[in-house]
Amino acid sequence: MFPEPRLPQPETRDRILDEAERLFVEYGFEGTSMRMITGAANANLAAVNYHFGSKDALIQAVFRRRLTALNETRLAALDQLEAEAGGGLIKPSRIVEAFFGTALELAADMAHGGNTFMRLLSRTYNEPNAFVRQFLAEEYAEVMDRFLGALFRALPGVPRHEIMWRFHYMLGAMSFAIAGIESVYAMAGMSREAEDPSRLLPRLMSFLLGGLRAPLPDFGASGHD
Amino acid sequence: MFPEPRLPQPETRDRILDEAERLFVEYGFEGTSMRMITGAANANLAAVNYHFGSKDALIQAVFRRRLTALNETRLAALDQLEAEAGGGLIKPSRIVEAFFGTALELAADMAHGGNTFMRLLSRTYNEPNAFVRQFLAEEYAEVMDRFLGALFRALPGVPRHEIMWRFHYMLGAMSFAIAGIESVYAMAGMSREAEDPSRLLPRLMSFLLGGLRAPLPDFGASGHD
DNA sequence: GTATGATTCAAACAAACGTTTGAATAGAGA
DNA sequence: TCTCTATTCAAACGTTTGTTTGAATCATAC
């Protein structure tokens, strides 16, 4: 395929990844052209195809660079929870915290691009592009499997359907929390003051746990599941 | 600008709107070309520019066709709530229901494209395209102002910051609820069985209210706002 | 120095994009 | 029948897209 560099590669590859990440957040995948990326990275237009092969491969590389580590951290946190419980019940709030806490920690990192990446990741859950959707589903498969399974075991009386939906809702709330509040609110009341990132986690977490603990919905008469 | 038709226009214009709406959901704005739209609508390539002026104007028309009515319904529901209360306190759950209930009713309409439109609208909250963002913010300005104001009055002890954030989280949960659950879950456990749309509302609502009523977060020492 | 392989570069590629044009068609009013 | 206006149509417009090419440049190994 590509010859592997014998020395710790020049920084071109990383500059491209950084700028692509930043531009993808601002303009989306299709709204960001190769020329915008290579221009911002002070690289030649052909550099992306040389280092990554194609634009799609670059998108994958942007995600893999940080998503793999994030999901490994999540799995490690869950491993520890289960080890501490030693077969006993785990508090659902701990599981939720293991999943969303790690993500929000990364989102709070303004210095090394963690915040930029999490904004990108949050917007991408609902990405229409079929290629990106499938790639993300594969990257998430194991983590989803493990965390949903843990929640099922931690909430033995609750229908799995309901747990999955509520986890899905929590993902949506987190996605919007990270994307920020300026999107639709043209209100004067909402100042543009920089939010303290350390407040993001406790604020979101209390909402998530409130939703998770809410009484199950009453569907009326019927009752399958 | 454009000469107004003297007769109840031929259906071309509406066919274009329908197909554009459907394709925008599936492929996004930039991923949907004029040729895809006019091809699906059995219209000539120039028809979009003739009837709407430009692709951007078509996007606006797709939203305006249904969003205006939705937001008017929301405002009417809030009007009625406030009239019934007659200056007294309104239960926050009623306000939340007035906002999200109307949206989920439209999302439950599978026959006349309401579901398609709500899926599109949900994905568009986080749209990177600057033009679409600003258009949506303007369309939402009044509704946000009214509903947030109502919530402020209904929750006099709660900091406005927190209310806005929780409303934002609720928007995220609704967005994901409407987008569906198949996005990231490659799990075998989640069957593809058609969900009963009537269950969507009570399921989401109990989650939203649980989150809204959750105890306020504890930020530790400091305490501005 | 000379050879070797990795990287950069300017230039060009075909394909797809949104938009415009001017003629053809249709239908209603006089 | 003739006229006028709304709509449709095929064709082309100029840009921009992602990708490819082949030579130039650079750094290391011998």
Short mmCIF file of C-alpha atoms (C1' of nucleotides) in Angstrom, two decimals:
data_model
loop_
_atom_site.label_atom_id
_atom_site.label_comp_id
_atom_site.label_asym_id
_atom_site.label_seq_id
_atom_site.Cartn_x
_atom_site.Cartn_y
_atom_site.Cartn_z
CA MET A 1 0.00 0.00 0.00
CA PHE A 2 2.00 2.91 1.32
CA PRO A 3 5.65 2.65 2.25
CA GLU A 4 6.03 3.22 5.94
CA PRO A 5 8.30 6.05 6.91
CA ARG A 6 11.44 4.96 8.63
CA LEU A 7 11.67 8.04 10.79
CA PRO A 8 9.10 9.81 13.02
CA GLN A 9 7.25 11.37 10.09
CA PRO A 10 7.43 15.06 9.40
CA GLU A 11 4.58 16.97 10.84
CA THR A 12 2.63 17.37 7.60
CA ARG A 13 0.39 14.40 8.33
CA ASP A 14 -0.56 15.71 11.75
CA ARG A 15 -1.09 19.25 10.54
CA ILE A 16 -3.55 17.91 8.01
CA LEU A 17 -5.40 15.93 10.68
CA ASP A 18 -5.61 18.95 12.97
CA GLU A 19 -6.89 21.31 10.32
CA ALA A 20 -9.30 18.78 8.84
CA GLU A 21 -10.77 18.19 12.28
CA ARG A 22 -11.24 21.88 12.83
CA LEU A 23 -12.73 22.54 9.40
CA PHE A 24 -15.05 19.55 9.55
CA VAL A 25 -16.61 20.97 12.70
CA GLU A 26 -17.13 24.33 11.09
CA TYR A 27 -18.25 23.38 7.59
CA GLY A 28 -19.11 19.67 7.65
CA PHE A 29 -17.51 16.95 5.58
CA GLU A 30 -18.98 17.89 2.24
CA GLY A 31 -18.59 21.57 2.93
CA THR A 32 -14.86 21.19 3.50
CA SER A 33 -12.81 20.80 0.35
CA MET A 34 -9.38 19.31 -0.07
CA ARG A 35 -8.10 22.71 -1.03
CA MET A 36 -9.41 24.24 2.19
CA ILE A 37 -7.70 21.55 4.25
CA THR A 38 -4.35 21.57 2.53
CA GLY A 39 -4.42 25.34 2.36
CA ALA A 40 -5.00 25.68 6.09
CA ALA A 41 -2.35 23.06 6.81
CA ASN A 42 0.21 24.76 4.54
CA ALA A 43 0.54 21.59 2.54
CA ASN A 44 0.29 20.76 -1.13
CA LEU A 45 -3.08 19.78 -2.54
CA ALA A 46 -1.83 16.27 -3.28
CA ALA A 47 -0.68 15.74 0.29
CA VAL A 48 -3.98 14.32 1.52
CA ASN A 49 -4.10 11.68 -1.19
CA TYR A 50 -0.46 10.88 -0.63
CA HIS A 51 -0.67 10.46 3.14
CA PHE A 52 -4.19 9.03 3.49
CA GLY A 53 -5.28 7.81 0.07
CA SER A 54 -8.57 9.64 -0.26
CA LYS A 55 -10.86 12.12 1.43
CA ASP A 56 -12.94 9.33 2.96
CA ALA A 57 -9.82 7.73 4.37
CA LEU A 58 -8.86 11.09 5.86
CA ILE A 59 -12.24 11.33 7.58
CA GLN A 60 -11.72 7.87 9.06
CA ALA A 61 -8.25 8.83 10.23
CA VAL A 62 -9.56 11.98 11.92
CA PHE A 63 -12.01 9.89 13.93
CA ARG A 64 -9.78 6.95 14.65
CA ARG A 65 -7.03 9.14 16.02
CA ARG A 66 -9.12 10.08 19.07
CA LEU A 67 -12.18 7.83 19.13
CA THR A 68 -10.25 4.64 19.69
CA ALA A 69 -8.60 6.03 22.79
CA LEU A 70 -11.86 7.46 24.10
CA ASN A 71 -13.67 4.16 23.78
CA GLU A 72 -10.81 2.28 25.38
CA THR A 73 -10.99 4.64 28.33
CA ARG A 74 -14.70 4.00 28.55
CA LEU A 75 -14.26 0.26 28.50
CA ALA A 76 -11.53 0.45 31.12
CA ALA A 77 -13.79 2.46 33.40
CA LEU A 78 -16.53 -0.11 32.99
CA ASP A 79 -14.08 -2.94 33.61
CA GLN A 80 -13.12 -1.34 36.89
CA LEU A 81 -16.74 -0.85 37.93
CA GLU A 82 -17.52 -4.48 37.28
CA ALA A 83 -14.38 -5.62 39.06
CA GLU A 84 -15.27 -3.57 42.13
CA ALA A 85 -18.80 -4.94 42.14
CA GLY A 86 -17.50 -8.46 41.84
CA GLY A 87 -20.67 -9.91 40.31
CA GLY A 88 -22.99 -7.79 42.45
CA LEU A 89 -25.27 -5.06 41.26
CA ILE A 90 -23.74 -1.83 39.95
CA LYS A 91 -25.42 1.48 40.49
CA PRO A 92 -26.78 2.70 37.14
CA SER A 93 -25.48 6.17 37.84
CA ARG A 94 -21.94 4.81 37.95
CA ILE A 95 -22.37 3.23 34.53
CA VAL A 96 -23.77 6.42 33.06
CA GLU A 97 -20.91 8.35 34.55
CA ALA A 98 -18.37 5.95 33.10
CA PHE A 99 -19.76 6.51 29.64
CA PHE A 100 -20.60 10.20 29.58
CA GLY A 101 -18.05 11.39 32.09
CA THR A 102 -15.11 10.29 29.98
CA ALA A 103 -16.61 11.96 26.93
CA LEU A 104 -17.19 15.23 28.74
CA GLU A 105 -13.68 15.19 30.14
CA LEU A 106 -12.39 15.02 26.60
CA ALA A 107 -14.81 17.76 25.60
CA ALA A 108 -13.44 19.96 28.37
CA ASP A 109 -9.92 19.77 26.95
CA MET A 110 -9.48 23.01 25.07
CA ALA A 111 -5.72 22.80 24.76
CA HIS A 112 -5.12 19.66 22.72
CA GLY A 113 -8.11 19.62 20.42
CA GLY A 114 -10.27 17.34 22.55
CA ASN A 115 -13.08 19.88 22.55
CA THR A 116 -12.91 20.29 18.80
CA PHE A 117 -13.07 16.57 18.28
CA MET A 118 -16.00 16.04 20.61
CA ARG A 119 -17.95 18.75 18.86
CA LEU A 120 -17.27 16.95 15.61
CA LEU A 121 -18.22 13.59 17.05
CA SER A 122 -21.43 14.95 18.51
CA ARG A 123 -22.56 16.34 15.20
CA THR A 124 -21.73 13.11 13.45
CA TYR A 125 -24.17 10.84 15.28
CA ASN A 126 -26.85 12.04 12.90
CA GLU A 127 -24.63 12.28 9.85
CA PRO A 128 -26.50 11.55 6.62
CA ASN A 129 -23.41 10.36 4.75
CA ALA A 130 -23.78 6.58 4.57
CA PHE A 131 -20.07 5.86 4.65
CA VAL A 132 -19.53 7.86 7.84
CA ARG A 133 -22.57 6.31 9.51
CA GLN A 134 -21.39 2.78 8.96
CA PHE A 135 -17.86 3.54 10.04
CA LEU A 136 -19.08 5.09 13.27
CA ALA A 137 -21.43 2.20 13.96
CA GLU A 138 -18.54 -0.24 13.68
CA GLU A 139 -16.31 1.85 15.89
CA TYR A 140 -19.03 2.01 18.53
CA ALA A 141 -20.32 -1.55 18.34
CA GLU A 142 -18.33 -3.01 21.22
CA VAL A 143 -18.78 -0.06 23.56
CA MET A 144 -22.54 0.04 23.00
CA ASP A 145 -22.77 -3.67 23.55
CA ARG A 146 -20.89 -3.55 26.81
CA PHE A 147 -22.57 -0.51 28.31
CA LEU A 148 -26.09 -1.46 27.35
CA GLY A 149 -25.48 -4.95 28.69
CA ALA A 150 -24.24 -3.47 31.95
CA LEU A 151 -27.31 -1.25 32.21
CA PHE A 152 -29.59 -4.20 31.54
CA ARG A 153 -28.00 -6.06 34.43
CA ALA A 154 -28.06 -3.01 36.69
CA LEU A 155 -31.78 -2.43 36.05
CA PRO A 156 -33.20 -5.95 36.12
CA GLY A 157 -36.82 -4.88 36.41
CA VAL A 158 -36.83 -2.43 33.50
CA PRO A 159 -37.68 -3.51 29.93
CA ARG A 160 -34.63 -3.45 27.69
CA HIS A 161 -36.50 -1.41 25.15
CA GLU A 162 -36.93 1.40 27.62
CA ILE A 163 -33.32 1.29 28.70
CA MET A 164 -32.11 1.54 25.12
CA TRP A 165 -34.37 4.45 24.39
CA ARG A 166 -33.29 6.31 27.47
CA PHE A 167 -29.67 5.72 26.66
CA HIS A 168 -30.41 7.08 23.22
CA TYR A 169 -32.02 10.17 24.72
CA MET A 170 -28.99 10.65 26.94
CA LEU A 171 -26.77 10.53 23.87
CA GLY A 172 -28.89 13.24 22.32
CA ALA A 173 -28.67 15.43 25.38
CA MET A 174 -24.91 14.99 25.51
CA SER A 175 -24.62 15.76 21.82
CA PHE A 176 -26.42 19.06 22.26
CA ALA A 177 -24.59 19.82 25.48
CA ILE A 178 -21.26 19.59 23.71
CA ALA A 179 -22.40 21.37 20.57
CA GLY A 180 -23.19 24.36 22.80
CA ILE A 181 -26.20 26.46 23.41
CA GLU A 182 -25.84 29.13 20.76
CA SER A 183 -27.41 27.09 17.98
CA VAL A 184 -31.04 28.13 18.03
CA TYR A 185 -31.15 30.66 20.82
CA ALA A 186 -31.11 34.14 19.38
CA MET A 187 -32.30 35.33 22.78
CA ALA A 188 -30.75 38.31 24.41
CA GLY A 189 -30.97 36.51 27.73
CA MET A 190 -28.36 33.98 26.75
CA SER A 191 -25.08 35.71 27.10
CA ARG A 192 -22.11 34.62 25.10
CA GLU A 193 -19.95 34.45 28.19
CA ALA A 194 -17.50 31.58 28.09
CA GLU A 195 -18.93 28.71 30.04
CA ASP A 196 -16.74 27.09 32.63
CA PRO A 197 -16.13 23.66 31.09
CA SER A 198 -15.91 22.08 34.53
CA ARG A 199 -19.58 22.91 35.05
CA LEU A 200 -20.62 21.01 31.98
CA LEU A 201 -20.31 17.59 33.54
CA PRO A 202 -22.28 18.01 36.78
CA ARG A 203 -24.96 20.01 34.99
CA LEU A 204 -25.52 17.41 32.32
CA MET A 205 -25.14 14.48 34.67
CA SER A 206 -27.90 15.57 37.01
CA PHE A 207 -30.21 15.93 34.04
CA LEU A 208 -29.28 12.53 32.63
CA LEU A 209 -29.77 10.75 35.92
CA GLY A 210 -33.08 12.51 36.46
CA GLY A 211 -34.23 11.23 33.11
CA LEU A 212 -32.92 7.74 33.68
CA ARG A 213 -34.65 7.45 37.05
CA ALA A 214 -37.97 8.87 35.87
CA PRO A 215 -41.01 6.62 36.28
CA LEU A 216 -41.66 4.43 33.28
CA PRO A 217 -44.17 5.81 30.78
CA ASP A 218 -47.76 4.68 30.93
CA PHE A 219 -48.81 3.58 27.47
CA GLY A 220 -52.44 3.16 28.43
CA ALA A 221 -54.17 -0.14 27.68
CA SER A 222 -51.90 -2.39 25.60
CA GLY A 223 -48.79 -3.90 27.04
CA HIS A 224 -46.39 -5.84 24.88
CA ASP A 225 -42.73 -6.13 25.88
CA MET B 1 -39.57 38.90 -8.99
CA PHE B 2 -41.63 35.96 -10.17
CA PRO B 3 -44.96 36.32 -11.92
CA GLU B 4 -47.66 34.84 -9.79
CA PRO B 5 -49.64 32.05 -11.39
CA ARG B 6 -53.25 32.91 -12.09
CA LEU B 7 -54.45 29.35 -11.57
CA PRO B 8 -53.85 26.87 -8.68
CA GLN B 9 -50.38 26.00 -9.94
CA PRO B 10 -49.63 22.63 -11.48
CA GLU B 11 -48.27 20.13 -9.07
CA THR B 12 -44.64 20.43 -10.15
CA ARG B 13 -43.76 22.84 -7.38
CA ASP B 14 -45.16 20.56 -4.70
CA ARG B 15 -43.57 17.44 -6.16
CA ILE B 16 -40.23 19.17 -5.95
CA LEU B 17 -40.81 20.15 -2.32
CA ASP B 18 -41.82 16.61 -1.39
CA GLU B 19 -38.88 14.94 -3.06
CA ALA B 20 -36.39 17.53 -1.82
CA GLU B 21 -37.59 17.01 1.73
CA ARG B 22 -37.21 13.27 1.42
CA LEU B 23 -33.77 13.43 -0.19
CA PHE B 24 -32.47 16.03 2.26
CA VAL B 25 -33.21 13.65 5.11
CA GLU B 26 -31.39 10.82 3.40
CA TYR B 27 -28.37 12.57 1.94
CA GLY B 28 -28.18 16.00 3.56
CA PHE B 29 -28.30 19.35 1.81
CA GLU B 30 -24.92 19.22 0.16
CA GLY B 31 -25.26 15.55 -0.62
CA THR B 32 -28.46 16.13 -2.55
CA SER B 33 -27.95 17.60 -6.02
CA MET B 34 -30.40 19.49 -8.16
CA ARG B 35 -30.36 16.62 -10.60
CA MET B 36 -31.34 14.15 -7.90
CA ILE B 37 -34.25 16.32 -6.84
CA THR B 38 -35.63 17.12 -10.28
CA GLY B 39 -35.05 13.55 -11.37
CA ALA B 40 -37.03 12.14 -8.45
CA ALA B 41 -39.77 14.70 -9.00
CA ASN B 42 -40.00 13.99 -12.73
CA ALA B 43 -39.25 17.59 -13.48
CA ASN B 44 -36.75 19.37 -15.66
CA LEU B 45 -33.42 20.35 -14.16
CA ALA B 46 -34.24 24.04 -14.54
CA ALA B 47 -37.53 23.68 -12.66
CA VAL B 48 -36.02 24.36 -9.23
CA ASN B 49 -34.44 27.60 -10.32
CA TYR B 50 -37.61 28.59 -12.13
CA HIS B 51 -39.97 27.93 -9.23
CA PHE B 52 -37.75 28.85 -6.29
CA GLY B 53 -34.82 30.84 -7.64
CA SER B 54 -31.94 28.86 -6.20
CA LYS B 55 -31.09 25.79 -4.19
CA ASP B 56 -30.83 27.82 -0.98
CA ALA B 57 -34.27 29.28 -1.61
CA LEU B 58 -35.60 25.75 -2.10
CA ILE B 59 -34.18 24.71 1.27
CA GLN B 60 -35.92 27.66 2.89
CA ALA B 61 -39.18 26.77 1.16
CA VAL B 62 -38.96 23.17 2.36
CA PHE B 63 -38.67 24.35 5.95
CA ARG B 64 -41.14 27.19 5.79
CA ARG B 65 -43.87 24.99 4.36
CA ARG B 66 -44.19 23.06 7.61
CA LEU B 67 -42.17 24.87 10.28
CA THR B 68 -44.32 27.98 10.28
CA ALA B 69 -47.45 25.96 10.99
CA LEU B 70 -45.70 23.90 13.66
CA ASN B 71 -44.49 26.93 15.54
CA GLU B 72 -47.88 28.61 15.30
CA THR B 73 -49.43 25.53 16.84
CA ARG B 74 -46.86 25.68 19.61
CA LEU B 75 -47.56 29.32 20.32
CA ALA B 76 -51.31 28.71 20.30
CA ALA B 77 -50.88 25.92 22.83
CA LEU B 78 -48.85 28.20 25.05
CA ASP B 79 -51.39 30.97 24.66
CA GLN B 80 -54.09 28.66 25.90
CA LEU B 81 -52.01 27.53 28.85
CA GLU B 82 -51.40 31.10 29.91
CA ALA B 83 -55.03 32.02 29.42
CA GLU B 84 -56.16 29.13 31.59
CA ALA B 85 -53.69 30.05 34.31
CA GLY B 86 -54.82 33.65 34.21
CA GLY B 87 -51.61 35.10 35.59
CA GLY B 88 -51.05 32.27 38.06
CA LEU B 89 -48.27 29.73 37.98
CA ILE B 90 -48.23 27.18 35.14
CA LYS B 91 -46.98 23.67 35.74
CA PRO B 92 -43.64 23.30 33.94
CA SER B 93 -44.70 19.92 32.62
CA ARG B 94 -47.55 21.56 30.74
CA ILE B 95 -45.15 23.97 29.07
CA VAL B 96 -42.80 21.18 28.08
CA GLU B 97 -45.71 19.22 26.71
CA ALA B 98 -46.91 22.18 24.69
CA PHE B 99 -43.54 22.46 23.00
CA PHE B 100 -42.47 18.86 22.52
CA GLY B 101 -45.90 17.29 22.27
CA THR B 102 -46.84 19.25 19.17
CA ALA B 103 -43.53 18.33 17.55
CA LEU B 104 -43.93 14.64 18.32
CA GLU B 105 -47.47 14.66 16.99
CA LEU B 106 -46.15 15.92 13.69
CA ALA B 107 -43.38 13.33 13.85
CA ALA B 108 -45.98 10.61 14.29
CA ASP B 109 -47.69 11.54 11.03
CA MET B 110 -46.41 9.00 8.55
CA ALA B 111 -49.05 9.66 5.88
CA HIS B 112 -48.50 13.29 4.91
CA GLY B 113 -44.77 13.66 5.30
CA GLY B 114 -44.80 15.03 8.84
CA ASN B 115 -42.43 12.33 9.99
CA THR B 116 -40.05 12.99 7.13
CA PHE B 117 -40.00 16.68 7.89
CA MET B 118 -39.40 16.22 11.60
CA ARG B 119 -36.49 13.91 10.89
CA LEU B 120 -35.08 16.61 8.66
CA LEU B 121 -35.67 19.32 11.23
CA SER B 122 -34.07 17.28 13.99
CA ARG B 123 -30.92 16.75 12.02
CA THR B 124 -30.76 20.42 11.14
CA TYR B 125 -30.37 21.83 14.65
CA ASN B 126 -26.66 21.07 14.40
CA GLU B 127 -26.29 21.90 10.73
CA PRO B 128 -22.85 23.30 9.89
CA ASN B 129 -24.08 25.27 6.86
CA ALA B 130 -24.11 28.89 8.03
CA PHE B 131 -27.00 29.93 5.84
CA VAL B 132 -29.27 27.20 7.18
CA ARG B 133 -28.27 27.89 10.77
CA GLN B 134 -29.17 31.53 10.58
CA PHE B 135 -32.42 30.88 8.80
CA LEU B 136 -33.46 28.38 11.45
CA ALA B 137 -32.47 30.70 14.28
CA GLU B 138 -34.69 33.42 12.85
CA GLU B 139 -37.60 31.04 12.38
CA TYR B 140 -37.27 29.89 15.97
CA ALA B 141 -36.56 33.19 17.65
CA GLU B 142 -40.08 34.02 18.77
CA VAL B 143 -40.97 30.50 19.90
CA MET B 144 -37.80 30.17 21.95
CA ASP B 145 -38.36 33.54 23.51
CA ARG B 146 -41.91 32.73 24.51
CA PHE B 147 -41.32 29.22 25.85
CA LEU B 148 -38.16 30.04 27.74
CA GLY B 149 -39.86 33.05 29.24
CA ALA B 150 -42.77 30.88 30.31
CA LEU B 151 -40.42 28.38 31.90
CA PHE B 152 -38.59 31.14 33.75
CA ARG B 153 -41.87 32.28 35.24
CA ALA B 154 -42.98 28.74 36.02
CA LEU B 155 -39.74 27.96 37.86
CA PRO B 156 -39.09 31.15 39.82
CA GLY B 157 -36.47 29.64 42.11
CA VAL B 158 -34.30 28.12 39.39
CA PRO B 159 -31.43 30.05 37.77
CA ARG B 160 -32.22 30.93 34.16
CA HIS B 161 -28.94 29.49 33.05
CA GLU B 162 -29.95 26.08 34.29
CA ILE B 163 -33.36 26.25 32.71
CA MET B 164 -31.88 27.13 29.34
CA TRP B 165 -29.41 24.33 29.50
CA ARG B 166 -32.04 21.80 30.46
CA PHE B 167 -34.27 22.98 27.66
CA HIS B 168 -31.32 22.54 25.36
CA TYR B 169 -30.77 19.02 26.62
CA MET B 170 -34.43 18.26 26.05
CA LEU B 171 -34.10 19.46 22.48
CA GLY B 172 -31.21 17.07 22.02
CA ALA B 173 -33.15 14.16 23.45
CA MET B 174 -36.08 14.93 21.18
CA SER B 175 -33.81 15.26 18.20
CA PHE B 176 -32.39 11.80 18.78
CA ALA B 177 -35.79 10.36 19.63
CA ILE B 178 -37.14 11.43 16.27
CA ALA B 179 -34.04 10.45 14.33
CA GLY B 180 -34.60 6.92 15.60
CA ILE B 181 -32.54 4.42 17.43
CA GLU B 182 -30.81 2.60 14.59
CA SER B 183 -28.03 5.16 14.23
CA VAL B 184 -25.25 3.79 16.34
CA TYR B 185 -26.72 0.58 17.70
CA ALA B 186 -25.44 -2.35 15.68
CA MET B 187 -26.61 -4.57 18.52
CA ALA B 188 -28.55 -7.72 17.82
CA GLY B 189 -30.76 -6.92 20.79
CA MET B 190 -32.34 -3.95 19.11
CA SER B 191 -34.84 -5.35 16.68
CA ARG B 192 -35.84 -3.40 13.63
CA GLU B 193 -39.51 -3.83 14.44
CA ALA B 194 -41.56 -0.81 13.54
CA GLU B 195 -42.07 1.23 16.68
CA ASP B 196 -45.59 2.29 17.46
CA PRO B 197 -45.38 6.07 16.95
CA SER B 198 -47.97 6.66 19.65
CA ARG B 199 -45.49 5.32 22.20
CA LEU B 200 -42.89 7.88 21.23
CA LEU B 201 -44.52 10.74 23.07
CA PRO B 202 -45.14 9.23 26.53
CA ARG B 203 -41.75 7.53 26.48
CA LEU B 204 -39.85 10.69 25.70
CA MET B 205 -41.99 12.88 27.90
CA SER B 206 -41.36 10.90 31.06
CA PHE B 207 -37.64 11.13 30.38
CA LEU B 208 -37.78 14.87 29.72
CA LEU B 209 -39.75 15.62 32.84
CA GLY B 210 -37.46 13.43 34.92
CA GLY B 211 -34.52 15.45 33.66
CA LEU B 212 -36.25 18.77 34.16
CA ARG B 213 -37.21 17.95 37.75
CA ALA B 214 -33.80 16.56 38.70
CA PRO B 215 -32.05 18.27 41.60
CA LEU B 216 -29.82 21.12 40.53
CA PRO B 217 -26.17 20.22 40.07
CA ASP B 218 -23.70 20.88 42.83
CA PHE B 219 -20.77 22.78 41.39
CA GLY B 220 -18.77 22.54 44.59
CA ALA B 221 -17.43 25.73 46.13
CA SER B 222 -18.02 28.71 43.83
CA GLY B 223 -21.48 29.96 43.16
CA HIS B 224 -22.09 32.69 40.63
CA ASP B 225 -25.59 32.98 39.15
"C1'" DG C 1 29.82 11.99 -4.11
"C1'" DT C 2 26.21 8.70 -5.43
"C1'" DA C 3 22.29 6.04 -5.02
"C1'" DT C 4 17.73 5.30 -2.85
"C1'" DG C 5 13.39 6.05 -1.27
"C1'" DA C 6 10.18 9.40 0.92
"C1'" DT C 7 7.96 13.61 0.26
"C1'" DT C 8 6.60 17.81 -2.11
"C1'" DC C 9 5.14 20.37 -5.97
"C1'" DA C 10 2.74 22.52 -10.09
"C1'" DA C 11 -0.25 21.10 -13.38
"C1'" DA C 12 -3.71 18.77 -15.36
"C1'" DC C 13 -7.66 15.31 -15.32
"C1'" DA C 14 -12.58 13.99 -15.86
"C1'" DA C 15 -16.75 14.44 -13.42
"C1'" DA C 16 -20.23 16.81 -11.00
"C1'" DC C 17 -21.97 20.99 -9.32
"C1'" DG C 18 -25.61 25.13 -9.46
"C1'" DT C 19 -27.17 28.21 -12.74
"C1'" DT C 20 -28.50 30.43 -17.18
"C1'" DT C 21 -30.20 30.63 -21.81
"C1'" DG C 22 -33.40 30.71 -25.62
"C1'" DA C 23 -36.41 28.11 -28.01
"C1'" DA C 24 -40.56 24.95 -27.68
"C1'" DT C 25 -45.00 23.98 -25.63
"C1'" DA C 26 -49.31 24.65 -23.44
"C1'" DG C 27 -53.54 26.96 -22.14
"C1'" DA C 28 -56.65 30.72 -21.40
"C1'" DG C 29 -58.75 35.35 -22.97
"C1'" DA C 30 -60.04 38.31 -26.62
"C1'" DT D 1 -57.48 32.46 -34.96
"C1'" DC D 2 -54.32 35.25 -32.79
"C1'" DT D 3 -52.01 36.90 -28.55
"C1'" DC D 4 -50.03 36.68 -24.27
"C1'" DT D 5 -48.12 34.56 -20.39
"C1'" DA D 6 -46.73 30.50 -17.64
"C1'" DT D 7 -44.20 26.52 -17.85
"C1'" DT D 8 -41.17 23.03 -19.73
"C1'" DC D 9 -37.27 21.53 -22.12
"C1'" DA D 10 -32.48 20.41 -24.00
"C1'" DA D 11 -28.24 22.32 -24.02
"C1'" DA D 12 -24.65 24.75 -22.52
"C1'" DC D 13 -22.33 27.92 -19.14
"C1'" DG D 14 -18.28 28.62 -15.90
"C1'" DT D 15 -16.74 26.69 -11.29
"C1'" DT D 16 -15.46 23.60 -8.20
"C1'" DT D 17 -14.90 18.98 -6.86
"C1'" DG D 18 -11.57 14.78 -5.67
"C1'" DT D 19 -7.92 12.55 -7.80
"C1'" DT D 20 -3.78 11.53 -10.66
"C1'" DT D 21 0.57 12.38 -12.86
"C1'" DG D 22 5.52 12.98 -13.45
"C1'" DA D 23 9.09 15.71 -12.41
"C1'" DA D 24 11.56 18.16 -8.60
"C1'" DT D 25 13.30 18.18 -3.94
"C1'" DC D 26 14.98 16.44 0.26
"C1'" DA D 27 17.23 13.40 3.60
"C1'" DT D 28 19.52 9.48 4.69
"C1'" DA D 29 22.70 5.15 3.66
"C1'" DC D 30 26.42 3.48 1.38
#
